[in-house]
Amino acid sequence: MDSKKKILLIDDDKDFLMATKLILEKGGYEVFLAEDGHSGVETAKSVNPDLAIIDMMMETWSEGFNVVSQLRTSESGKEIPLIMLSAVDLQGPYQSFEPPENLPTVDMVLHKPIKADDLIKYVGQLLEK
Amino acid sequence: MIEKNDAEHILIIDDEESILDGCRQALEKSGYSVITTSDGPDGIRIAREKKPELAFVDLKMPNCSGMDIIELLTKDLPGIVLIVITGYASIVSAVEAMKKGAYDYLPKPFTPDQLRAVTKRGLEHRFLKIEADRLREEKERMEKNFITFVSHEMRSPLVTIQQYIETLKVIAGDDLKKEVFEIIERCDKRIQSLQDLVEHWLDLSRIENGTFSQAKESLALVNILEKSIEELNPLCHRREIRLISDIQKDLPNIMGDQESLLRVFTNIIGNATKYTPAGGTISVDTDFDDYYIYVKITDTGSGIPQDKLPFIFEPFYRVKGKDERQRGSGLGLTFSRKIMEAHDGKIEVTSKEGEGTTFILKFPRLYEL
């Protein structure tokens, strides 16, 4: 039986999807792509991924959070590890980032760009749990 | 826009019934909804209640001053267009009414056409004013969002290119010739410096439009200085530069933003590493008196020519003839000076060619009660 774990990648930047997909495939995963929040949630329903990686800023500033809360309340996304991607340095002295109230929980936040080794390592760790 | 219904409401306040009737007929014919009253206080009440787009106010009424009505309504209803009706002899008072906020005046006697013309002009003025206000608000909103927008739009492609380079190294790294790999590495470095430039530019824009958040609190500079030294130690080690510090443990506190000050120190020490040759020294020491705290960062680098010193805090200014590989964003010192100004502090520089450069950062001392 094919035991490749399935990873869903949601980001509105097609090139970023492609680049990250190749890294994950090299790491031995089967990768599914979605270019916006809505189709991401739909894809999650149909492929039942083992882990999802979601970009924070897509159509809107905080679309990623909407996707996360939708996944968290759906059958397919309730239990799986979720990684949030951000191009904003959350530690920096910026006012522009204000997390919405009742922030849905993700398992990890990674900053773009992601080192290939780190990505494979973190995804592996989260899937082992 | 706040259009309640199709017909625009026009209020006429005048003590002469014949004028009220004439105006009503002329304006209703043109499709306006007209309310009239011969009583001043009643007119004010109606205006507040119905919020007409435009009101005609007779300046001379027996028991009420039209001037007061103008003054009151201008204050109460910022959107209303007020036009005074005035007799031939009272042009002077019409001018006074306009100073108080009336838009125009209509001298008696007037024809229905004149009435309609002045009404039309007044309503057009109101529309333009509303439109201008809307555009101004839109512009302000855009200016605020602009930086946020630019930061996303500029960062996204850079991040994606970096991610592609990372991917390239992973999926093809082993197959690439050494020269090709080196080219990829160089691309990576250049992208990184472009990204630094974007970050610095964004920081400067944020400082300028006031959205750079600085959480001012009582701070011990010692901790921040030690942190920035720790951050730069590896780099100095690689470049074979000695980084020594003599920081007084009893240095008084200042009011400041930890994050941005950390970047100021890192910037300046980082700069020093670019101009200090292997075997050189960078020293960080502190001092204070009753009023100020001083942080002194000295290097034994190549120094900056006297005639160039006044320009080094300007954006993108670079002292020529230095190692081209060590280019920064060209905004580091500009940023540092702005941050120092935001701390009511100062940044000063002295330099001697061939001997080295000293930056002195001066902070007002904080006296805590």
mmCIF file of C-alpha atoms in Angstrom, chain B:
data_model
loop_
_atom_site.group_PDB
_atom_site.id
_atom_site.type_symbol
_atom_site.label_atom_id
_atom_site.label_comp_id
_atom_site.label_asym_id
_atom_site.label_seq_id
_atom_site.Cartn_x
_atom_site.Cartn_y
_atom_site.Cartn_z
ATOM 1 C CA MET B 1 -23.475 59.358 -0.005
ATOM 2 C CA ILE B 2 -26.377 60.142 2.257
ATOM 3 C CA GLU B 3 -29.220 60.797 -0.167
ATOM 4 C CA LYS B 4 -32.426 60.186 1.711
ATOM 5 C CA ASN B 5 -34.647 60.238 -1.333
ATOM 6 C CA ASP B 6 -34.558 61.519 -4.861
ATOM 7 C CA ALA B 7 -35.843 65.069 -4.390
ATOM 8 C CA GLU B 8 -33.445 67.452 -2.710
ATOM 9 C CA HIS B 9 -34.898 69.298 0.251
ATOM 10 C CA ILE B 10 -34.811 73.032 0.318
ATOM 11 C CA LEU B 11 -35.803 75.094 3.335
ATOM 12 C CA ILE B 12 -36.813 78.725 2.983
ATOM 13 C CA ILE B 13 -36.910 81.002 6.021
ATOM 14 C CA ASP B 14 -38.391 84.407 5.243
ATOM 15 C CA ASP B 15 -40.967 86.604 6.973
ATOM 16 C CA GLU B 16 -42.639 87.653 3.717
ATOM 17 C CA GLU B 17 -45.353 85.148 2.799
ATOM 18 C CA SER B 18 -45.321 86.272 -0.845
ATOM 19 C CA ILE B 19 -41.627 85.393 -1.150
ATOM 20 C CA LEU B 20 -42.219 82.007 0.427
ATOM 21 C CA ASP B 21 -45.015 81.252 -2.014
ATOM 22 C CA GLY B 22 -43.088 82.464 -5.025
ATOM 23 C CA CYS B 23 -40.013 80.451 -4.097
ATOM 24 C CA ARG B 24 -42.029 77.330 -3.375
ATOM 25 C CA GLN B 25 -43.696 77.469 -6.787
ATOM 26 C CA ALA B 26 -40.502 78.140 -8.677
ATOM 27 C CA LEU B 27 -38.514 75.412 -6.929
ATOM 28 C CA GLU B 28 -41.214 72.753 -6.834
ATOM 29 C CA LYS B 29 -41.564 73.223 -10.573
ATOM 30 C CA SER B 30 -37.922 72.145 -10.854
ATOM 31 C CA GLY B 31 -38.552 69.029 -8.806
ATOM 32 C CA TYR B 32 -37.217 70.069 -5.409
ATOM 33 C CA SER B 33 -39.005 69.282 -2.210
ATOM 34 C CA VAL B 34 -39.655 72.636 -0.545
ATOM 35 C CA ILE B 35 -40.334 73.468 3.100
ATOM 36 C CA THR B 36 -41.098 77.050 4.074
ATOM 37 C CA THR B 37 -41.472 78.959 7.304
ATOM 38 C CA SER B 38 -41.823 82.603 8.212
ATOM 39 C CA ASP B 39 -40.495 82.090 11.703
ATOM 40 C CA GLY B 40 -36.776 81.981 12.515
ATOM 41 C CA PRO B 41 -36.753 79.591 15.509
ATOM 42 C CA ASP B 42 -39.177 77.336 13.657
ATOM 43 C CA GLY B 43 -36.760 77.325 10.706
ATOM 44 C CA ILE B 44 -33.914 76.194 12.946
ATOM 45 C CA ARG B 45 -36.068 73.414 14.350
ATOM 46 C CA ILE B 46 -37.068 72.225 10.861
ATOM 47 C CA ALA B 47 -33.472 72.378 9.652
ATOM 48 C CA ARG B 48 -32.237 70.218 12.518
ATOM 49 C CA GLU B 49 -35.053 67.755 12.023
ATOM 50 C CA LYS B 50 -35.238 67.440 8.233
ATOM 51 C CA LYS B 51 -31.600 68.185 7.469
ATOM 52 C CA PRO B 52 -32.288 69.901 4.130
ATOM 53 C CA GLU B 53 -29.512 70.025 1.560
ATOM 54 C CA LEU B 54 -29.935 73.755 1.132
ATOM 55 C CA ALA B 55 -31.592 76.617 2.992
ATOM 56 C CA PHE B 56 -32.441 80.196 2.040
ATOM 57 C CA VAL B 57 -32.371 82.533 4.997
ATOM 58 C CA ASP B 58 -33.726 86.076 4.969
ATOM 59 C CA LEU B 59 -31.289 88.266 6.806
ATOM 60 C CA LYS B 60 -33.866 90.815 7.919
ATOM 61 C CA MET B 61 -36.740 89.361 9.878
ATOM 62 C CA PRO B 62 -38.753 91.163 12.552
ATOM 63 C CA ASN B 63 -38.111 89.035 15.624
ATOM 64 C CA CYS B 64 -35.043 87.063 14.660
ATOM 65 C CA SER B 65 -31.639 87.706 13.160
ATOM 66 C CA GLY B 66 -30.884 85.790 9.984
ATOM 67 C CA MET B 67 -27.215 86.157 10.819
ATOM 68 C CA ASP B 68 -27.709 84.125 14.014
ATOM 69 C CA ILE B 69 -29.518 81.426 12.077
ATOM 70 C CA ILE B 70 -26.612 81.241 9.609
ATOM 71 C CA GLU B 71 -24.109 80.980 12.417
ATOM 72 C CA LEU B 72 -26.068 78.329 14.257
ATOM 73 C CA LEU B 73 -26.865 76.146 11.258
ATOM 74 C CA THR B 74 -23.277 76.296 9.984
ATOM 75 C CA LYS B 75 -22.167 74.893 13.304
ATOM 76 C CA ASP B 76 -24.985 72.350 13.662
ATOM 77 C CA LEU B 77 -25.219 71.010 10.133
ATOM 78 C CA PRO B 78 -21.838 70.949 8.424
ATOM 79 C CA GLY B 79 -23.294 69.539 5.204
ATOM 80 C CA ILE B 80 -25.922 72.231 4.603
ATOM 81 C CA VAL B 81 -25.576 74.941 1.961
ATOM 82 C CA LEU B 82 -26.845 78.295 3.221
ATOM 83 C CA ILE B 83 -27.858 81.149 0.959
ATOM 84 C CA VAL B 84 -28.922 84.485 2.340
ATOM 85 C CA ILE B 85 -31.760 86.510 0.906
ATOM 86 C CA THR B 86 -31.040 90.181 1.235
ATOM 87 C CA GLY B 87 -32.365 93.580 0.222
ATOM 88 C CA TYR B 88 -30.438 95.830 -2.165
ATOM 89 C CA ALA B 89 -29.071 97.978 0.580
ATOM 90 C CA SER B 90 -27.566 95.189 2.625
ATOM 91 C CA ILE B 91 -24.765 93.781 0.489
ATOM 92 C CA VAL B 92 -22.430 94.460 3.389
ATOM 93 C CA SER B 93 -24.387 92.172 5.677
ATOM 94 C CA ALA B 94 -24.514 89.543 2.919
ATOM 95 C CA VAL B 95 -20.748 89.560 2.896
ATOM 96 C CA GLU B 96 -20.725 89.228 6.651
ATOM 97 C CA ALA B 97 -23.114 86.268 6.416
ATOM 98 C CA MET B 98 -20.792 84.608 3.940
ATOM 99 C CA LYS B 99 -17.937 85.046 6.338
ATOM 100 C CA LYS B 100 -20.050 83.281 8.913
ATOM 101 C CA GLY B 101 -20.531 80.311 6.621
ATOM 102 C CA ALA B 102 -23.163 81.196 4.025
ATOM 103 C CA TYR B 103 -22.267 80.028 0.550
ATOM 104 C CA ASP B 104 -23.969 82.699 -1.550
ATOM 105 C CA TYR B 105 -26.540 85.494 -1.463
ATOM 106 C CA LEU B 106 -29.602 86.352 -3.463
ATOM 107 C CA PRO B 107 -30.550 90.032 -3.642
ATOM 108 C CA LYS B 108 -34.212 91.029 -3.583
ATOM 109 C CA PRO B 109 -36.091 91.283 -5.804
ATOM 110 C CA PHE B 110 -35.201 88.181 -7.785
ATOM 111 C CA THR B 111 -36.762 86.265 -10.634
ATOM 112 C CA PRO B 112 -37.630 82.537 -10.500
ATOM 113 C CA ASP B 113 -34.776 81.888 -12.932
ATOM 114 C CA GLN B 114 -32.301 83.628 -10.668
ATOM 115 C CA LEU B 115 -33.617 81.632 -7.732
ATOM 116 C CA ARG B 116 -33.242 78.374 -9.623
ATOM 117 C CA ALA B 117 -29.776 79.292 -10.852
ATOM 118 C CA VAL B 118 -28.497 80.076 -7.383
ATOM 119 C CA THR B 119 -30.123 76.899 -6.035
ATOM 120 C CA LYS B 120 -28.510 74.792 -8.700
ATOM 121 C CA ARG B 121 -25.123 76.313 -8.076
ATOM 122 C CA GLY B 122 -25.461 75.806 -4.322
ATOM 123 C CA LEU B 123 -26.373 72.159 -4.698
ATOM 124 C CA GLU B 124 -23.516 71.603 -7.120
ATOM 125 C CA HIS B 125 -21.192 73.174 -4.606
ATOM 126 C CA ARG B 126 -22.511 70.835 -1.937
ATOM 127 C CA PHE B 127 -22.017 67.823 -4.158
ATOM 128 C CA LEU B 128 -18.452 68.848 -4.985
ATOM 129 C CA LYS B 129 -17.691 69.452 -1.346
ATOM 130 C CA ILE B 130 -18.984 66.028 -0.352
ATOM 131 C CA GLU B 131 -17.029 64.475 -3.188
ATOM 132 C CA ALA B 132 -13.870 66.342 -2.181
ATOM 133 C CA ASP B 133 -14.270 65.212 1.434
ATOM 134 C CA ARG B 134 -14.754 61.663 0.313
ATOM 135 C CA LEU B 135 -11.663 61.812 -1.889
ATOM 136 C CA ARG B 136 -9.605 63.321 0.884
ATOM 137 C CA GLU B 137 -10.621 60.559 3.253
ATOM 138 C CA GLU B 138 -9.907 57.991 0.581
ATOM 139 C CA LYS B 139 -6.476 59.512 0.026
ATOM 140 C CA GLU B 140 -5.659 59.444 3.714
ATOM 141 C CA ARG B 141 -6.780 55.869 3.962
ATOM 142 C CA MET B 142 -4.702 54.932 0.939
ATOM 143 C CA GLU B 143 -1.623 56.605 2.310
ATOM 144 C CA LYS B 144 -1.973 54.602 5.462
ATOM 145 C CA ASN B 145 -2.565 51.367 3.618
ATOM 146 C CA PHE B 146 0.083 52.097 1.047
ATOM 147 C CA ILE B 147 2.967 50.962 3.163
ATOM 148 C CA THR B 148 1.173 47.826 4.204
ATOM 149 C CA PHE B 149 0.307 47.174 0.591
ATOM 150 C CA VAL B 150 3.783 47.880 -0.707
ATOM 151 C CA SER B 151 5.339 45.764 1.959
ATOM 152 C CA HIS B 152 3.269 42.795 0.869
ATOM 153 C CA GLU B 153 3.657 43.440 -2.846
ATOM 154 C CA MET B 154 7.406 43.951 -2.648
ATOM 155 C CA ARG B 155 8.154 41.188 -0.257
ATOM 156 C CA SER B 156 6.076 38.525 -1.952
ATOM 157 C CA PRO B 157 8.111 38.238 -5.155
ATOM 158 C CA LEU B 158 11.384 38.400 -3.249
ATOM 159 C CA VAL B 159 10.294 35.661 -0.916
ATOM 160 C CA THR B 160 9.173 33.538 -3.821
ATOM 161 C CA ILE B 161 12.472 33.954 -5.640
ATOM 162 C CA GLN B 162 14.314 32.992 -2.472
ATOM 163 C CA GLN B 163 12.103 29.972 -2.112
ATOM 164 C CA TYR B 164 12.826 28.963 -5.728
ATOM 165 C CA ILE B 165 16.557 29.301 -5.131
ATOM 166 C CA GLU B 166 16.214 27.166 -2.039
ATOM 167 C CA THR B 167 14.284 24.601 -4.031
ATOM 168 C CA LEU B 168 16.820 24.654 -6.832
ATOM 169 C CA LYS B 169 19.591 23.889 -4.378
ATOM 170 C CA VAL B 170 17.612 21.018 -2.913
ATOM 171 C CA ILE B 171 16.415 19.329 -6.063
ATOM 172 C CA ALA B 172 19.416 19.962 -8.295
ATOM 173 C CA GLY B 173 22.193 20.900 -5.912
ATOM 174 C CA ASP B 174 24.109 17.675 -6.299
ATOM 175 C CA ASP B 175 24.018 17.792 -10.097
ATOM 176 C CA LEU B 176 25.159 21.356 -10.471
ATOM 177 C CA LYS B 177 28.670 22.313 -11.433
ATOM 178 C CA LYS B 178 30.531 24.247 -8.776
ATOM 179 C CA GLU B 179 30.459 27.419 -10.898
ATOM 180 C CA VAL B 180 26.726 27.171 -11.418
ATOM 181 C CA PHE B 181 26.125 26.617 -7.742
ATOM 182 C CA GLU B 182 28.203 29.667 -6.974
ATOM 183 C CA ILE B 183 26.110 31.771 -9.314
ATOM 184 C CA ILE B 184 22.998 30.603 -7.553
ATOM 185 C CA GLU B 185 24.523 31.478 -4.220
ATOM 186 C CA ARG B 186 25.362 34.954 -5.462
ATOM 187 C CA CYS B 187 21.793 35.433 -6.683
ATOM 188 C CA ASP B 188 20.645 34.452 -3.240
ATOM 189 C CA LYS B 189 22.909 37.033 -1.633
ATOM 190 C CA ARG B 190 21.773 39.820 -3.942
ATOM 191 C CA ILE B 191 18.136 38.995 -3.312
ATOM 192 C CA GLN B 192 18.840 39.080 0.391
ATOM 193 C CA SER B 193 20.310 42.554 0.165
ATOM 194 C CA LEU B 194 17.381 43.719 -1.921
ATOM 195 C CA GLN B 195 15.140 42.384 0.791
ATOM 196 C CA ASP B 196 17.106 44.233 3.435
ATOM 197 C CA LEU B 197 16.714 47.376 1.396
ATOM 198 C CA VAL B 198 12.955 46.894 1.234
ATOM 199 C CA GLU B 199 12.792 46.329 4.979
ATOM 200 C CA HIS B 200 14.819 49.419 5.743
ATOM 201 C CA TRP B 201 12.852 51.524 3.336
ATOM 202 C CA LEU B 202 9.632 50.336 4.921
ATOM 203 C CA ASP B 203 10.935 51.187 8.361
ATOM 204 C CA LEU B 204 11.802 54.686 7.230
ATOM 205 C CA SER B 205 8.401 55.161 5.615
ATOM 206 C CA ARG B 206 6.773 53.970 8.796
ATOM 207 C CA ILE B 207 8.738 56.418 10.874
ATOM 208 C CA GLU B 208 7.776 59.205 8.488
ATOM 209 C CA ASN B 209 4.053 58.508 8.462
ATOM 210 C CA GLY B 210 3.950 57.722 12.133
ATOM 211 C CA THR B 211 2.982 54.063 11.954
ATOM 212 C CA PHE B 212 6.315 52.756 13.167
ATOM 213 C CA SER B 213 5.311 51.473 16.533
ATOM 214 C CA GLN B 214 7.644 52.161 19.346
ATOM 215 C CA ALA B 215 6.805 50.974 22.780
ATOM 216 C CA LYS B 216 8.635 53.386 25.002
ATOM 217 C CA GLU B 217 9.495 52.040 28.387
ATOM 218 C CA SER B 218 12.137 52.434 31.006
ATOM 219 C CA LEU B 219 15.125 50.536 29.663
ATOM 220 C CA ALA B 220 18.555 49.498 30.783
ATOM 221 C CA LEU B 221 20.853 50.165 27.826
ATOM 222 C CA VAL B 222 23.247 47.584 29.210
ATOM 223 C CA ASN B 223 21.004 44.721 28.183
ATOM 224 C CA ILE B 224 20.414 46.044 24.695
ATOM 225 C CA LEU B 225 24.085 46.754 24.134
ATOM 226 C CA GLU B 226 25.061 43.303 25.305
ATOM 227 C CA LYS B 227 22.460 41.742 23.055
ATOM 228 C CA SER B 228 23.691 43.573 19.970
ATOM 229 C CA ILE B 229 27.291 42.714 20.771
ATOM 230 C CA GLU B 230 26.306 39.102 21.115
ATOM 231 C CA GLU B 231 24.569 39.284 17.759
ATOM 232 C CA LEU B 232 27.630 40.685 16.009
ATOM 233 C CA ASN B 233 30.283 38.612 17.703
ATOM 234 C CA PRO B 234 30.213 35.797 15.128
ATOM 235 C CA LEU B 235 30.565 38.244 12.231
ATOM 236 C CA CYS B 236 33.505 40.014 13.881
ATOM 237 C CA HIS B 237 35.089 36.688 14.595
ATOM 238 C CA ARG B 238 34.826 35.701 10.937
ATOM 239 C CA ARG B 239 36.335 38.982 9.842
ATOM 240 C CA GLU B 240 39.049 38.731 12.470
ATOM 241 C CA ILE B 241 38.008 41.928 14.161
ATOM 242 C CA ARG B 242 38.219 42.320 17.922
ATOM 243 C CA LEU B 243 34.919 43.459 19.416
ATOM 244 C CA ILE B 244 35.477 44.722 22.925
ATOM 245 C CA SER B 245 33.136 46.481 25.282
ATOM 246 C CA ASP B 246 33.303 48.437 28.476
ATOM 247 C CA ILE B 247 29.733 48.976 29.580
ATOM 248 C CA GLN B 248 29.066 50.460 32.981
ATOM 249 C CA LYS B 249 26.810 48.252 35.038
ATOM 250 C CA ASP B 250 25.401 51.276 36.873
ATOM 251 C CA LEU B 251 24.353 53.042 33.694
ATOM 252 C CA PRO B 252 21.070 54.879 34.396
ATOM 253 C CA ASN B 253 17.946 53.917 32.511
ATOM 254 C CA ILE B 254 16.481 55.696 29.517
ATOM 255 C CA MET B 255 12.987 55.855 28.001
ATOM 256 C CA GLY B 256 13.057 53.899 24.821
ATOM 257 C CA ASP B 257 11.911 51.204 22.484
ATOM 258 C CA GLN B 258 14.015 48.114 22.927
ATOM 259 C CA GLU B 259 13.511 46.671 19.461
ATOM 260 C CA SER B 260 14.433 49.763 17.484
ATOM 261 C CA LEU B 261 17.401 50.632 19.695
ATOM 262 C CA LEU B 262 18.738 47.141 19.310
ATOM 263 C CA ARG B 263 18.660 47.722 15.593
ATOM 264 C CA VAL B 264 20.394 51.070 15.910
ATOM 265 C CA PHE B 265 23.312 49.540 17.830
ATOM 266 C CA THR B 266 23.482 46.526 15.553
ATOM 267 C CA ASN B 267 23.460 48.857 12.584
ATOM 268 C CA ILE B 268 26.303 50.977 13.793
ATOM 269 C CA ILE B 269 28.490 48.155 15.004
ATOM 270 C CA GLY B 270 27.636 46.271 11.804
ATOM 271 C CA ASN B 271 28.718 49.303 9.800
ATOM 272 C CA ALA B 272 31.987 49.429 11.666
ATOM 273 C CA THR B 273 32.730 45.850 10.672
ATOM 274 C CA LYS B 274 32.474 46.848 7.026
ATOM 275 C CA TYR B 275 35.168 49.480 7.290
ATOM 276 C CA THR B 276 37.495 47.826 9.747
ATOM 277 C CA PRO B 277 40.230 45.590 8.332
ATOM 278 C CA ALA B 278 41.157 42.208 9.761
ATOM 279 C CA GLY B 279 43.174 42.649 12.928
ATOM 280 C CA GLY B 280 41.324 45.857 13.784
ATOM 281 C CA THR B 281 39.228 46.626 16.820
ATOM 282 C CA ILE B 282 35.718 47.841 17.457
ATOM 283 C CA SER B 283 35.039 49.062 20.955
ATOM 284 C CA VAL B 284 31.761 49.879 22.626
ATOM 285 C CA ASP B 285 31.840 51.942 25.773
ATOM 286 C CA THR B 286 29.491 54.051 27.804
ATOM 287 C CA ASP B 287 29.504 57.120 29.949
ATOM 288 C CA PHE B 288 26.968 59.355 31.666
ATOM 289 C CA ASP B 289 26.579 62.650 33.421
ATOM 290 C CA ASP B 290 23.670 64.363 35.162
ATOM 291 C CA TYR B 291 21.771 64.866 31.930
ATOM 292 C CA TYR B 292 22.862 62.407 29.322
ATOM 293 C CA ILE B 293 23.959 58.852 28.717
ATOM 294 C CA TYR B 294 26.581 58.304 26.051
ATOM 295 C CA VAL B 295 27.260 55.202 24.019
ATOM 296 C CA LYS B 296 30.499 55.368 22.101
ATOM 297 C CA ILE B 297 31.237 52.989 19.243
ATOM 298 C CA THR B 298 34.772 53.334 17.922
ATOM 299 C CA ASP B 299 36.501 51.419 15.178
ATOM 300 C CA THR B 300 40.065 51.338 13.930
ATOM 301 C CA GLY B 301 38.905 51.317 10.342
ATOM 302 C CA SER B 302 39.748 53.400 7.340
ATOM 303 C CA GLY B 303 37.886 56.456 8.581
ATOM 304 C CA ILE B 304 35.615 58.821 6.707
ATOM 305 C CA PRO B 305 36.998 61.879 4.890
ATOM 306 C CA GLN B 306 36.023 65.139 6.630
ATOM 307 C CA ASP B 307 34.181 66.474 3.605
ATOM 308 C CA LYS B 308 32.033 63.340 3.450
ATOM 309 C CA LEU B 309 31.045 63.339 7.117
ATOM 310 C CA PRO B 310 28.066 65.694 6.796
ATOM 311 C CA PHE B 311 26.419 63.376 4.278
ATOM 312 C CA ILE B 312 26.677 59.964 5.843
ATOM 313 C CA PHE B 313 23.207 60.104 7.397
ATOM 314 C CA GLU B 314 21.593 60.873 4.060
ATOM 315 C CA PRO B 315 19.651 58.037 2.445
ATOM 316 C CA PHE B 316 21.723 55.976 -0.014
ATOM 317 C CA TYR B 317 24.855 58.002 0.552
ATOM 318 C CA ARG B 318 27.969 55.877 0.449
ATOM 319 C CA VAL B 319 31.559 56.753 1.027
ATOM 320 C CA LYS B 320 33.213 55.717 -2.211
ATOM 321 C CA GLY B 321 36.247 53.552 -2.589
ATOM 322 C CA LYS B 322 35.349 51.007 0.021
ATOM 323 C CA ASP B 323 35.048 47.302 -0.449
ATOM 324 C CA GLU B 324 32.139 46.964 -2.849
ATOM 325 C CA ARG B 325 31.157 43.581 -1.519
ATOM 326 C CA GLN B 326 30.247 45.126 1.773
ATOM 327 C CA ARG B 327 27.470 47.305 0.547
ATOM 328 C CA GLY B 328 24.531 47.672 2.830
ATOM 329 C CA SER B 329 21.111 49.030 2.042
ATOM 330 C CA GLY B 330 22.340 52.608 2.285
ATOM 331 C CA LEU B 331 19.587 53.389 4.750
ATOM 332 C CA GLY B 332 21.013 52.052 7.996
ATOM 333 C CA LEU B 333 22.400 55.346 9.281
ATOM 334 C CA THR B 334 19.347 57.300 8.144
ATOM 335 C CA PHE B 335 17.216 54.880 10.109
ATOM 336 C CA SER B 336 19.483 55.124 13.122
ATOM 337 C CA ARG B 337 19.372 58.894 13.185
ATOM 338 C CA LYS B 338 15.575 58.945 12.925
ATOM 339 C CA ILE B 339 15.282 56.470 15.762
ATOM 340 C CA MET B 340 17.666 58.524 17.880
ATOM 341 C CA GLU B 341 15.596 61.634 17.168
ATOM 342 C CA ALA B 342 12.490 59.745 18.207
ATOM 343 C CA HIS B 343 14.255 59.117 21.513
ATOM 344 C CA ASP B 344 15.075 62.802 21.939
ATOM 345 C CA GLY B 345 18.631 61.717 21.472
ATOM 346 C CA LYS B 346 21.437 62.544 19.121
ATOM 347 C CA ILE B 347 23.902 60.679 17.004
ATOM 348 C CA GLU B 348 27.256 62.287 16.318
ATOM 349 C CA VAL B 349 30.259 61.156 14.392
ATOM 350 C CA THR B 350 33.924 62.004 14.349
ATOM 351 C CA SER B 351 36.474 60.416 12.100
ATOM 352 C CA LYS B 352 40.080 60.551 11.064
ATOM 353 C CA GLU B 353 41.169 59.017 7.793
ATOM 354 C CA GLY B 354 43.411 56.074 8.349
ATOM 355 C CA GLU B 355 42.716 55.983 12.077
ATOM 356 C CA GLY B 356 39.070 55.208 12.503
ATOM 357 C CA THR B 357 35.615 56.473 13.228
ATOM 358 C CA THR B 358 33.651 57.117 16.406
ATOM 359 C CA PHE B 359 29.890 57.290 16.691
ATOM 360 C CA ILE B 360 28.508 58.825 19.851
ATOM 361 C CA LEU B 361 24.886 58.171 20.703
ATOM 362 C CA LYS B 362 23.513 60.511 23.288
ATOM 363 C CA PHE B 363 20.343 59.724 25.251
ATOM 364 C CA PRO B 364 18.556 61.913 27.762
ATOM 365 C CA ARG B 365 18.876 60.344 31.179
ATOM 366 C CA LEU B 366 15.668 59.137 32.773
ATOM 367 C CA TYR B 367 14.964 60.150 36.331
ATOM 368 C CA GLU B 368 12.415 57.804 37.785
ATOM 369 C CA LEU B 369 10.402 58.933 40.752
#
